[in-house]
Amino acid sequence: MNTQQDLVQRDLKYIWHPCSQMKDYEELQPIVIASGKGVYLYDKNGKEYLDIVSSWWCNLLGHCNPIISESIKHQLDRLEHVIFANFTHEPAITLCEQLMGIIPKGLAKFNFSDNGSASVECALKMAFQYQYQTGHPKKTKFMCLSDGYHGETIGALSVGCLDLYAKIYQPMLMSTIHVQAPDCYRCPYGKCRECCQAECIEFAKTAFEQNAEETCAMIVEPLLQGSAGMRIYPPIYLKKLRALCDQYTVLLIADEIATGFGRTGKMFAFEHAGVSPDIMCISKGLTGGYMPMAITITTDEVYDAFYADYSEGKAFMHSHTYSGNPLGCSAALAVQKIFREEPILENAAKRAIYLNQKLQEALIEHKNVGEIRHIGLINAIELTPDRRAKSEYPSELRIGYQIYKKALARGLLLRPLGNVLYFNPPLIINELEIDKAIRICKESILEVLGDL
Ligand SMILES: *Cc1c(COP(=O)(O)O)cnc(C)c1O
């Protein structure tokens, strides 16, 4: 039997789903998705779900995009995979050439892996070894922002600061230097977004003064701390951070895994700041969400510190079996083709204005909406029991999760981050789809939290 109910029973017998309390599934069973098209997913019974979270932020241009599908199929009949040490292939080479045209200036060397966390691990090891091989063996620690998120493996978790994911593992993690992140909703300097000069860079300044000698790199999610609840901070902060890193010989690692490929309105978030990182991690949107692939990109300067006679032992001895997987590259090439041939960013920019206006109209007056912040098409609704005090709902209430369940019943995939609801749709979403998502989101909020 292959009915929805039968598949659910078979699923629960064996599958341990990611980031889930499996006991929750007794009440809210997994939804068996049979197909997808554009911004929609369809379950076994034909019910449609509007995928407003881009299936964990990776689906960039819609489900079952024919151009991406075709590109993967074409590659599949030629070469599915080949060892990437000493071997290469055209899709990887062409992809790097094309990415060179869109990435921040100065980045020039590409190290492939197969998921975001792996690309972060690669960045950390690269930075550490770079400092070691350029005469700074004491620079062994990493600096990161509070409430940051960089993935789930041990290194990535060590530079992440969200208790929800990291707290229990503290004894396993390396010690890192935490810098208090910008918090524009609850700005400690009482600044508004318009008058902000990133005064909170002071926290970073102090950390650099005290720890730079032992710090090899600083890692940040540029402009958008995604998992922290889509917290947004201004480009000037990155500019000032770049200056600090230069002053103290600390490498700057940009985790653009969530922000890359147009999510913030520009191709990469760092572009807003007009500066470049020394190392950049990309994944998620890279393949449009079709194949698991990631790349850690760095400068010639970093690369050159590893380039020497074999006997000097300076090589970067880091690898993953699926490095440079041709199917992943073929999906990424198709994404780049679509960016070149269609005005994806221009259209997304128009829709971004529309989405934010309509969402503000629908919800900003609600007594429990503290703020609706936005960058690119990403919009986050901060829920609060008291708008003036900007207080937080106790996590046991699971307000976001209650609303999520109501929205699911109505056909909207609105997976929350704690008490923050967010929209992070595929860039190809249209106005009708936006209207529908906002309507269901509002109905679901009203059902759980009561009237305006
Ligand atoms: C998703 C994400 C990661 C981790 O990527 P995975 O592919 O899930 O390992 C790292 N950093 C950021 C900013 C992310 O959003």
CSV table of C-alpha atoms and ligand atoms in Angstrom, one decimal:
chain,number,residue,atom,x,y,z
A,1,MET,CA,0.0,0.0,0.0
A,2,ASN,CA,1.2,3.5,-0.8
A,3,THR,CA,-1.5,5.7,0.6
A,4,GLN,CA,-0.5,8.7,2.7
A,5,GLN,CA,-1.5,6.9,5.9
A,6,ASP,CA,0.4,3.7,5.0
A,7,LEU,CA,3.5,5.6,4.1
A,8,VAL,CA,3.4,7.5,7.4
A,9,GLN,CA,3.4,4.3,9.4
A,10,ARG,CA,6.3,2.9,7.3
A,11,ASP,CA,8.2,6.2,7.7
A,12,LEU,CA,7.8,6.3,11.5
A,13,LYS,CA,8.9,2.8,11.8
A,14,TYR,CA,12.4,3.6,10.5
A,15,ILE,CA,13.1,7.3,9.9
A,16,TRP,CA,14.6,9.7,12.5
A,17,HIS,CA,13.8,13.1,11.0
A,18,PRO,CA,16.2,16.1,11.3
A,19,CYS,CA,15.8,18.7,13.9
A,20,SER,CA,12.6,17.2,15.3
A,21,GLN,CA,11.3,15.9,18.6
A,22,MET,CA,10.0,12.6,17.2
A,23,LYS,CA,7.3,12.4,19.8
A,24,ASP,CA,5.7,15.5,18.2
A,25,TYR,CA,5.0,13.3,15.2
A,26,GLU,CA,2.4,11.3,17.2
A,27,GLU,CA,0.2,14.4,16.9
A,28,LEU,CA,1.5,16.0,13.7
A,29,GLN,CA,2.4,13.2,11.3
A,30,PRO,CA,5.0,13.7,8.5
A,31,ILE,CA,3.4,14.9,5.3
A,32,VAL,CA,4.2,12.7,2.4
A,33,ILE,CA,5.1,14.9,-0.5
A,34,ALA,CA,4.6,13.3,-3.9
A,35,SER,CA,5.6,16.1,-6.2
A,36,GLY,CA,6.5,19.8,-6.5
A,37,LYS,CA,6.0,22.6,-9.0
A,38,GLY,CA,7.2,26.2,-8.7
A,39,VAL,CA,6.5,27.4,-5.2
A,40,TYR,CA,4.1,24.5,-4.5
A,41,LEU,CA,4.5,21.1,-3.0
A,42,TYR,CA,1.8,18.4,-3.4
A,43,ASP,CA,1.1,15.6,-1.0
A,44,LYS,CA,-0.1,12.0,-1.7
A,45,ASN,CA,-3.7,13.2,-1.5
A,46,GLY,CA,-3.1,16.1,-3.9
A,47,LYS,CA,-3.3,18.7,-1.2
A,48,GLU,CA,-1.0,21.7,-2.1
A,49,TYR,CA,1.4,23.5,0.2
A,50,LEU,CA,2.9,26.9,-0.6
A,51,ASP,CA,6.6,26.5,0.2
A,52,ILE,CA,7.2,29.9,1.7
A,53,VAL,CA,10.5,28.7,3.4
A,54,SER,CA,12.0,27.4,0.1
A,55,SER,CA,12.4,23.9,1.6
A,56,TRP,CA,14.9,25.0,4.3
A,57,TRP,CA,16.0,28.1,2.3
A,58,CYS,CA,17.6,26.2,-0.5
A,59,ASN,CA,15.0,26.2,-3.3
A,60,LEU,CA,15.9,29.3,-5.3
A,61,LEU,CA,13.9,29.1,-8.5
A,62,GLY,CA,11.0,26.8,-7.8
A,63,HIS,CA,10.5,23.1,-7.6
A,64,CYS,CA,11.0,21.0,-10.7
A,65,ASN,CA,12.3,23.8,-12.8
A,66,PRO,CA,12.7,22.2,-16.3
A,67,ILE,CA,16.0,23.9,-17.1
A,68,ILE,CA,17.7,22.6,-13.9
A,69,SER,CA,16.1,19.2,-14.2
A,70,GLU,CA,17.3,18.9,-17.9
A,71,SER,CA,20.8,20.0,-17.0
A,72,ILE,CA,21.1,17.3,-14.3
A,73,LYS,CA,19.6,14.6,-16.6
A,74,HIS,CA,22.0,15.6,-19.4
A,75,GLN,CA,25.0,15.3,-17.1
A,76,LEU,CA,23.7,12.0,-15.6
A,77,ASP,CA,24.0,10.2,-18.9
A,78,ARG,CA,27.6,11.3,-19.3
A,79,LEU,CA,29.4,11.3,-15.9
A,80,GLU,CA,27.8,10.9,-12.5
A,81,HIS,CA,30.9,11.2,-10.4
A,82,VAL,CA,34.7,11.1,-10.5
A,83,ILE,CA,37.5,11.4,-7.9
A,84,PHE,CA,38.4,15.1,-7.8
A,85,ALA,CA,42.0,14.7,-6.7
A,86,ASN,CA,44.1,14.9,-9.8
A,87,PHE,CA,41.0,14.5,-12.0
A,88,THR,CA,38.6,17.2,-13.1
A,89,HIS,CA,35.7,17.8,-15.5
A,90,GLU,CA,34.1,20.5,-17.6
A,91,PRO,CA,31.1,21.3,-15.4
A,92,ALA,CA,33.3,22.1,-12.4
A,93,ILE,CA,35.7,24.2,-14.5
A,94,THR,CA,32.9,26.2,-16.3
A,95,LEU,CA,31.1,26.7,-13.0
A,96,CYS,CA,34.1,28.3,-11.4
A,97,GLU,CA,34.6,30.6,-14.4
A,98,GLN,CA,31.0,31.7,-14.2
A,99,LEU,CA,31.0,32.2,-10.5
A,100,MET,CA,34.1,34.4,-10.9
A,101,GLY,CA,31.8,36.9,-12.6
A,102,ILE,CA,29.4,37.3,-9.7
A,103,ILE,CA,31.4,36.7,-6.4
A,104,PRO,CA,32.9,39.5,-4.4
A,105,LYS,CA,36.2,40.9,-5.8
A,106,GLY,CA,39.4,39.2,-4.7
A,107,LEU,CA,37.9,35.7,-4.2
A,108,ALA,CA,39.5,33.4,-6.8
A,109,LYS,CA,40.1,29.8,-5.6
A,110,PHE,CA,37.3,27.2,-5.2
A,111,ASN,CA,37.3,24.2,-2.8
A,112,PHE,CA,34.3,22.0,-3.2
A,113,SER,CA,32.3,20.0,-0.7
A,114,ASP,CA,28.8,18.7,-0.3
A,115,ASN,CA,27.0,20.6,2.4
A,116,GLY,CA,27.1,23.9,4.2
A,117,SER,CA,28.5,22.6,7.4
A,118,ALA,CA,31.3,20.9,5.5
A,119,SER,CA,32.2,24.1,3.7
A,120,VAL,CA,32.4,25.9,7.1
A,121,GLU,CA,34.7,23.2,8.5
A,122,CYS,CA,36.8,23.7,5.4
A,123,ALA,CA,36.9,27.4,5.9
A,124,LEU,CA,38.0,27.1,9.6
A,125,LYS,CA,40.8,24.6,8.8
A,126,MET,CA,41.9,26.8,5.8
A,127,ALA,CA,42.1,29.9,8.0
A,128,PHE,CA,44.0,28.1,10.8
A,129,GLN,CA,46.5,26.6,8.4
A,130,TYR,CA,46.9,29.9,6.6
A,131,GLN,CA,47.9,31.7,9.8
A,132,TYR,CA,50.2,28.9,10.8
A,133,GLN,CA,52.0,28.9,7.4
A,134,THR,CA,52.4,32.7,7.3
A,135,GLY,CA,54.2,33.0,10.6
A,136,HIS,CA,51.3,33.3,13.0
A,137,PRO,CA,51.2,29.9,14.8
A,138,LYS,CA,49.7,31.5,17.9
A,139,LYS,CA,46.6,32.5,16.0
A,140,THR,CA,44.5,29.3,16.7
A,141,LYS,CA,41.1,30.6,17.8
A,142,PHE,CA,38.0,31.7,16.1
A,143,MET,CA,35.8,34.7,16.8
A,144,CYS,CA,32.1,34.6,16.0
A,145,LEU,CA,28.9,36.5,16.7
A,146,SER,CA,26.4,35.7,19.4
A,147,ASP,CA,23.3,34.0,18.1
A,148,GLY,CA,25.2,32.9,15.0
A,149,TYR,CA,24.6,29.7,13.2
A,150,HIS,CA,27.1,27.9,10.9
A,151,GLY,CA,25.9,24.3,10.8
A,152,GLU,CA,25.8,21.2,12.9
A,153,THR,CA,29.2,19.5,12.7
A,154,ILE,CA,31.6,20.0,15.6
A,155,GLY,CA,33.6,22.8,14.2
A,156,ALA,CA,30.6,24.6,12.8
A,157,LEU,CA,28.8,24.1,16.0
A,158,SER,CA,31.7,25.6,17.9
A,159,VAL,CA,31.5,28.8,16.0
A,160,GLY,CA,27.7,28.9,16.4
A,161,CYS,CA,26.2,30.4,19.4
A,162,LEU,CA,22.6,29.2,19.6
A,163,ASP,CA,22.0,27.2,22.7
A,164,LEU,CA,19.1,25.3,21.1
A,165,TYR,CA,21.6,23.5,18.9
A,166,ALA,CA,24.9,23.8,20.7
A,167,LYS,CA,24.4,23.9,24.5
A,168,ILE,CA,24.4,20.2,25.3
A,169,TYR,CA,27.5,19.6,23.2
A,170,GLN,CA,29.6,22.3,24.9
A,171,PRO,CA,32.1,19.8,26.4
A,172,MET,CA,32.8,18.5,22.9
A,173,LEU,CA,33.3,21.9,21.3
A,174,MET,CA,36.4,24.0,20.8
A,175,SER,CA,36.5,27.2,22.8
A,176,THR,CA,35.7,30.3,20.7
A,177,ILE,CA,35.5,34.0,21.3
A,178,HIS,CA,32.0,35.3,21.2
A,179,VAL,CA,31.2,38.9,20.2
A,180,GLN,CA,27.9,40.3,21.0
A,181,ALA,CA,26.0,40.5,17.7
A,182,PRO,CA,24.1,43.6,16.5
A,183,ASP,CA,20.5,43.4,17.8
A,184,CYS,CA,18.6,46.0,15.9
A,185,TYR,CA,15.1,45.2,17.3
A,186,ARG,CA,16.4,45.6,20.8
A,187,CYS,CA,19.3,48.0,20.0
A,188,PRO,CA,21.4,48.5,23.1
A,189,TYR,CA,22.3,52.0,21.9
A,190,GLY,CA,18.6,52.9,21.2
A,191,LYS,CA,19.4,53.7,17.6
A,192,CYS,CA,16.9,53.5,14.8
A,193,ARG,CA,17.8,51.8,11.5
A,194,GLU,CA,18.2,55.1,9.7
A,195,CYS,CA,20.5,56.7,12.3
A,196,CYS,CA,22.6,53.6,13.0
A,197,GLN,CA,26.4,53.9,12.5
A,198,ALA,CA,26.9,50.4,13.8
A,199,GLU,CA,27.8,51.7,17.3
A,200,CYS,CA,27.7,48.1,18.5
A,201,ILE,CA,31.0,47.4,16.6
A,202,GLU,CA,32.4,48.5,20.0
A,203,PHE,CA,31.8,44.9,21.2
A,204,ALA,CA,33.9,43.6,18.3
A,205,LYS,CA,36.6,46.2,18.9
A,206,THR,CA,37.0,45.2,22.5
A,207,ALA,CA,37.2,41.6,21.5
A,208,PHE,CA,39.9,42.3,18.9
A,209,GLU,CA,41.9,44.4,21.4
A,210,GLN,CA,41.8,41.6,23.9
A,211,ASN,CA,42.0,38.5,21.7
A,212,ALA,CA,43.4,39.3,18.2
A,213,GLU,CA,46.8,37.8,19.0
A,214,GLU,CA,45.3,34.4,19.3
A,215,THR,CA,42.6,34.8,16.7
A,216,CYS,CA,43.0,33.4,13.2
A,217,ALA,CA,39.6,34.3,11.8
A,218,MET,CA,36.2,35.8,12.4
A,219,ILE,CA,33.2,34.1,10.9
A,220,VAL,CA,29.9,35.9,10.3
A,221,GLU,CA,26.6,35.4,8.6
A,222,PRO,CA,26.6,38.7,6.6
A,223,LEU,CA,23.6,41.0,7.2
A,224,LEU,CA,21.2,38.2,8.2
A,225,GLN,CA,21.5,35.9,11.2
A,226,GLY,CA,19.1,33.3,9.8
A,227,SER,CA,18.7,30.7,12.4
A,228,ALA,CA,18.7,33.3,15.2
A,229,GLY,CA,15.3,34.4,13.8
A,230,MET,CA,16.1,36.2,10.6
A,231,ARG,CA,17.9,39.0,12.5
A,232,ILE,CA,19.0,41.7,10.1
A,233,TYR,CA,21.9,44.2,10.6
A,234,PRO,CA,23.3,47.0,8.4
A,235,PRO,CA,26.1,46.7,5.9
A,236,ILE,CA,28.1,49.4,7.7
A,237,TYR,CA,28.8,46.8,10.5
A,238,LEU,CA,30.5,44.5,7.9
A,239,LYS,CA,32.6,47.4,6.6
A,240,LYS,CA,33.8,48.2,10.1
A,241,LEU,CA,34.4,44.5,10.8
A,242,ARG,CA,36.5,44.3,7.6
A,243,ALA,CA,38.7,47.2,8.9
A,244,LEU,CA,39.2,45.5,12.2
A,245,CYS,CA,40.2,42.2,10.6
A,246,ASP,CA,42.7,44.1,8.4
A,247,GLN,CA,44.1,46.0,11.3
A,248,TYR,CA,44.6,42.8,13.4
A,249,THR,CA,45.6,40.3,10.7
A,250,VAL,CA,42.5,38.2,11.3
A,251,LEU,CA,40.8,36.6,8.3
A,252,LEU,CA,37.2,37.3,7.7
A,253,ILE,CA,35.0,34.4,6.8
A,254,ALA,CA,31.6,35.1,5.2
A,255,ASP,CA,29.1,32.3,5.7
A,256,GLU,CA,26.9,33.2,2.7
A,257,ILE,CA,25.2,29.8,2.8
A,258,ALA,CA,21.8,31.3,3.5
A,259,THR,CA,22.3,34.8,2.1
A,260,GLY,CA,24.0,33.9,-1.3
A,261,PHE,CA,22.3,34.0,-4.7
A,262,GLY,CA,20.0,36.9,-4.4
A,263,ARG,CA,18.3,36.2,-1.0
A,264,THR,CA,19.2,39.7,0.3
A,265,GLY,CA,18.4,41.5,-2.9
A,266,LYS,CA,22.0,41.4,-4.2
A,267,MET,CA,23.8,38.3,-5.4
A,268,PHE,CA,25.8,38.1,-2.2
A,269,ALA,CA,25.1,39.9,1.1
A,270,PHE,CA,28.7,41.2,1.2
A,271,GLU,CA,28.0,43.3,-1.9
A,272,HIS,CA,25.8,45.6,0.2
A,273,ALA,CA,28.9,46.6,2.2
A,274,GLY,CA,31.2,47.1,-0.8
A,275,VAL,CA,33.9,45.0,0.9
A,276,SER,CA,35.1,41.4,0.4
A,277,PRO,CA,35.7,38.5,2.8
A,278,ASP,CA,38.9,36.4,2.7
A,279,ILE,CA,36.9,33.2,2.6
A,280,MET,CA,33.3,32.7,1.6
A,281,CYS,CA,31.1,29.6,2.1
A,282,ILE,CA,28.2,29.0,-0.3
A,283,SER,CA,25.7,26.2,-0.5
A,284,LYS,CA,21.9,26.1,-0.3
A,285,GLY,CA,20.9,28.2,-3.4
A,286,LEU,CA,24.1,27.3,-5.3
A,287,THR,CA,22.3,24.3,-7.0
A,288,GLY,CA,18.9,25.9,-6.7
A,289,GLY,CA,18.2,23.3,-3.9
A,290,TYR,CA,18.5,20.4,-6.3
A,291,MET,CA,21.8,18.7,-5.4
A,292,PRO,CA,23.8,18.8,-2.2
A,293,MET,CA,26.9,20.9,-2.9
A,294,ALA,CA,28.9,23.6,-1.3
A,295,ILE,CA,32.0,25.6,-2.1
A,296,THR,CA,34.6,27.4,0.1
A,297,ILE,CA,36.0,30.2,-1.9
A,298,THR,CA,39.2,32.1,-1.0
A,299,THR,CA,41.7,34.6,-2.3
A,300,ASP,CA,45.0,34.0,-4.2
A,301,GLU,CA,46.7,35.3,-1.1
A,302,VAL,CA,45.4,32.5,1.1
A,303,TYR,CA,45.9,29.9,-1.6
A,304,ASP,CA,49.5,30.9,-2.2
A,305,ALA,CA,50.3,30.2,1.5
A,306,PHE,CA,49.7,26.5,0.8
A,307,TYR,CA,51.5,26.4,-2.6
A,308,ALA,CA,55.0,25.0,-2.2
A,309,ASP,CA,57.1,21.9,-2.9
A,310,TYR,CA,55.5,18.8,-1.7
A,311,SER,CA,58.3,18.2,0.9
A,312,GLU,CA,57.4,21.4,2.7
A,313,GLY,CA,54.2,19.8,3.9
A,314,LYS,CA,52.1,22.8,3.2
A,315,ALA,CA,49.3,21.2,1.2
A,316,PHE,CA,45.7,21.5,2.4
A,317,MET,CA,45.0,17.8,3.2
A,318,HIS,CA,41.3,18.1,3.2
A,319,SER,CA,38.9,16.2,1.1
A,320,HIS,CA,35.3,14.9,0.7
A,321,THR,CA,34.4,11.9,-1.4
A,322,TYR,CA,31.8,13.9,-3.3
A,323,SER,CA,34.0,17.0,-3.8
A,324,GLY,CA,33.1,18.6,-7.1
A,325,ASN,CA,30.3,16.2,-7.9
A,326,PRO,CA,29.4,16.7,-11.6
A,327,LEU,CA,25.7,16.4,-11.0
A,328,GLY,CA,25.9,19.2,-8.4
A,329,CYS,CA,27.9,21.3,-10.8
A,330,SER,CA,25.4,20.7,-13.6
A,331,ALA,CA,22.6,21.9,-11.4
A,332,ALA,CA,24.6,25.0,-10.4
A,333,LEU,CA,25.4,25.7,-14.0
A,334,ALA,CA,21.7,25.7,-14.8
A,335,VAL,CA,21.0,28.1,-12.0
A,336,GLN,CA,23.6,30.5,-13.4
A,337,LYS,CA,22.1,30.1,-16.9
A,338,ILE,CA,18.7,31.2,-15.5
A,339,PHE,CA,20.3,34.2,-13.7
A,340,ARG,CA,21.9,35.2,-17.0
A,341,GLU,CA,18.9,34.8,-19.2
A,342,GLU,CA,16.0,35.9,-17.0
A,343,PRO,CA,15.7,39.1,-14.9
A,344,ILE,CA,15.4,37.0,-11.6
A,345,LEU,CA,16.9,39.7,-9.3
A,346,GLU,CA,15.0,42.5,-10.9
A,347,ASN,CA,11.7,40.7,-10.5
A,348,ALA,CA,12.5,39.6,-7.0
A,349,ALA,CA,13.3,43.2,-6.1
A,350,LYS,CA,9.8,44.3,-7.3
A,351,ARG,CA,8.1,41.4,-5.4
A,352,ALA,CA,10.2,42.2,-2.3
A,353,ILE,CA,8.6,45.7,-2.1
A,354,TYR,CA,5.1,44.2,-2.8
A,355,LEU,CA,5.5,41.5,-0.2
A,356,ASN,CA,6.7,43.7,2.6
A,357,GLN,CA,4.0,46.4,1.9
A,358,LYS,CA,1.2,43.8,1.9
A,359,LEU,CA,2.6,42.0,5.0
A,360,GLN,CA,2.8,45.3,6.9
A,361,GLU,CA,-0.7,46.2,5.9
A,362,ALA,CA,-2.0,42.8,7.0
A,363,LEU,CA,-0.2,42.4,10.3
A,364,ILE,CA,1.7,45.4,11.7
A,365,GLU,CA,-1.3,46.6,13.8
A,366,HIS,CA,-1.6,43.2,15.5
A,367,LYS,CA,-1.0,43.5,19.2
A,368,ASN,CA,1.5,40.7,19.2
A,369,VAL,CA,3.6,41.7,16.2
A,370,GLY,CA,6.7,43.5,17.5
A,371,GLU,CA,8.4,44.1,14.2
A,372,ILE,CA,8.3,43.0,10.6
A,373,ARG,CA,11.8,43.2,9.3
A,374,HIS,CA,12.9,42.5,5.8
A,375,ILE,CA,15.8,42.2,3.4
A,376,GLY,CA,15.3,41.1,-0.2
A,377,LEU,CA,12.3,38.8,-0.2
A,378,ILE,CA,13.0,37.7,3.3
A,379,ASN,CA,10.5,39.0,5.8
A,380,ALA,CA,10.4,38.1,9.5
A,381,ILE,CA,7.5,38.6,11.9
A,382,GLU,CA,8.7,39.0,15.5
A,383,LEU,CA,5.9,37.9,17.8
A,384,THR,CA,5.8,39.3,21.3
A,385,PRO,CA,3.3,39.2,24.2
A,386,ASP,CA,4.0,42.9,24.8
A,387,ARG,CA,4.9,45.2,22.0
A,388,ARG,CA,6.2,48.0,24.2
A,389,ALA,CA,8.3,45.8,26.4
A,390,LYS,CA,9.5,43.7,23.4
A,391,SER,CA,9.2,40.8,25.7
A,392,GLU,CA,9.5,37.2,24.6
A,393,TYR,CA,7.0,34.4,24.7
A,394,PRO,CA,8.2,31.5,26.9
A,395,SER,CA,9.5,28.8,24.6
A,396,GLU,CA,7.3,26.2,26.2
A,397,LEU,CA,4.3,27.9,24.8
A,398,ARG,CA,5.6,27.1,21.3
A,399,ILE,CA,3.7,30.0,19.8
A,400,GLY,CA,5.5,29.7,16.4
A,401,TYR,CA,4.8,26.0,16.3
A,402,GLN,CA,1.1,26.4,17.0
A,403,ILE,CA,0.8,28.9,14.2
A,404,TYR,CA,2.8,26.6,11.9
A,405,LYS,CA,0.3,23.8,12.5
A,406,LYS,CA,-2.6,26.1,11.7
A,407,ALA,CA,-0.9,27.3,8.5
A,408,LEU,CA,-0.1,23.7,7.4
A,409,ALA,CA,-3.8,22.8,7.7
A,410,ARG,CA,-4.5,25.7,5.3
A,411,GLY,CA,-1.8,24.8,2.8
A,412,LEU,CA,1.2,27.0,3.8
A,413,LEU,CA,4.6,25.7,4.9
A,414,LEU,CA,5.4,28.4,7.4
A,415,ARG,CA,8.0,26.6,9.6
A,416,PRO,CA,9.0,29.1,12.3
A,417,LEU,CA,12.2,29.9,14.2
A,418,GLY,CA,11.0,30.0,17.8
A,419,ASN,CA,8.6,32.9,18.0
A,420,VAL,CA,9.6,34.4,14.7
A,421,LEU,CA,7.6,33.6,11.6
A,422,TYR,CA,9.3,34.2,8.4
A,423,PHE,CA,8.9,34.2,4.6
A,424,ASN,CA,11.9,33.2,2.6
A,425,PRO,CA,10.3,32.2,-0.7
A,426,PRO,CA,11.8,31.0,-4.0
A,427,LEU,CA,12.8,34.2,-5.9
A,428,ILE,CA,10.3,33.4,-8.6
A,429,ILE,CA,7.2,33.8,-6.4
A,430,ASN,CA,4.5,36.0,-8.0
A,431,GLU,CA,2.0,38.5,-6.5
A,432,LEU,CA,-0.9,36.0,-6.4
A,433,GLU,CA,1.2,33.5,-4.5
A,434,ILE,CA,2.4,36.3,-2.1
A,435,ASP,CA,-1.2,37.3,-1.5
A,436,LYS,CA,-2.2,33.8,-0.7
A,437,ALA,CA,0.7,33.2,1.7
A,438,ILE,CA,0.0,36.4,3.6
A,439,ARG,CA,-3.7,35.6,3.9
A,440,ILE,CA,-3.1,32.2,5.3
A,441,CYS,CA,-0.3,33.5,7.6
A,442,LYS,CA,-2.7,36.2,9.0
A,443,GLU,CA,-5.6,33.7,9.5
A,444,SER,CA,-3.2,31.3,11.3
A,445,ILE,CA,-1.9,34.1,13.6
A,446,LEU,CA,-5.4,35.3,14.4
A,447,GLU,CA,-6.5,31.8,15.2
A,448,VAL,CA,-3.7,31.3,17.7
A,449,LEU,CA,-3.3,34.8,19.1
A,450,GLY,CA,-6.7,36.3,18.7
A,451,ASP,CA,-7.8,39.4,16.9
A,452,LEU,CA,-5.9,42.5,15.9
B,1,LIG,C1,22.1,26.0,6.5
B,1,LIG,C2,23.2,26.8,7.0
B,1,LIG,C3,24.4,26.2,7.3
B,1,LIG,C4,24.6,24.7,7.2
B,1,LIG,O1,24.4,24.1,6.0
B,1,LIG,P1,24.0,22.5,5.9
B,1,LIG,O2,24.0,22.2,4.5
B,1,LIG,O3,22.7,22.4,6.6
B,1,LIG,O4,25.1,21.8,6.6
B,1,LIG,C5,25.5,26.9,7.7
B,1,LIG,N1,25.4,28.3,7.7
B,1,LIG,C6,24.3,28.9,7.5
B,1,LIG,C7,24.2,30.4,7.6
B,1,LIG,C8,23.1,28.2,7.1
B,1,LIG,O5,22.0,28.9,6.9
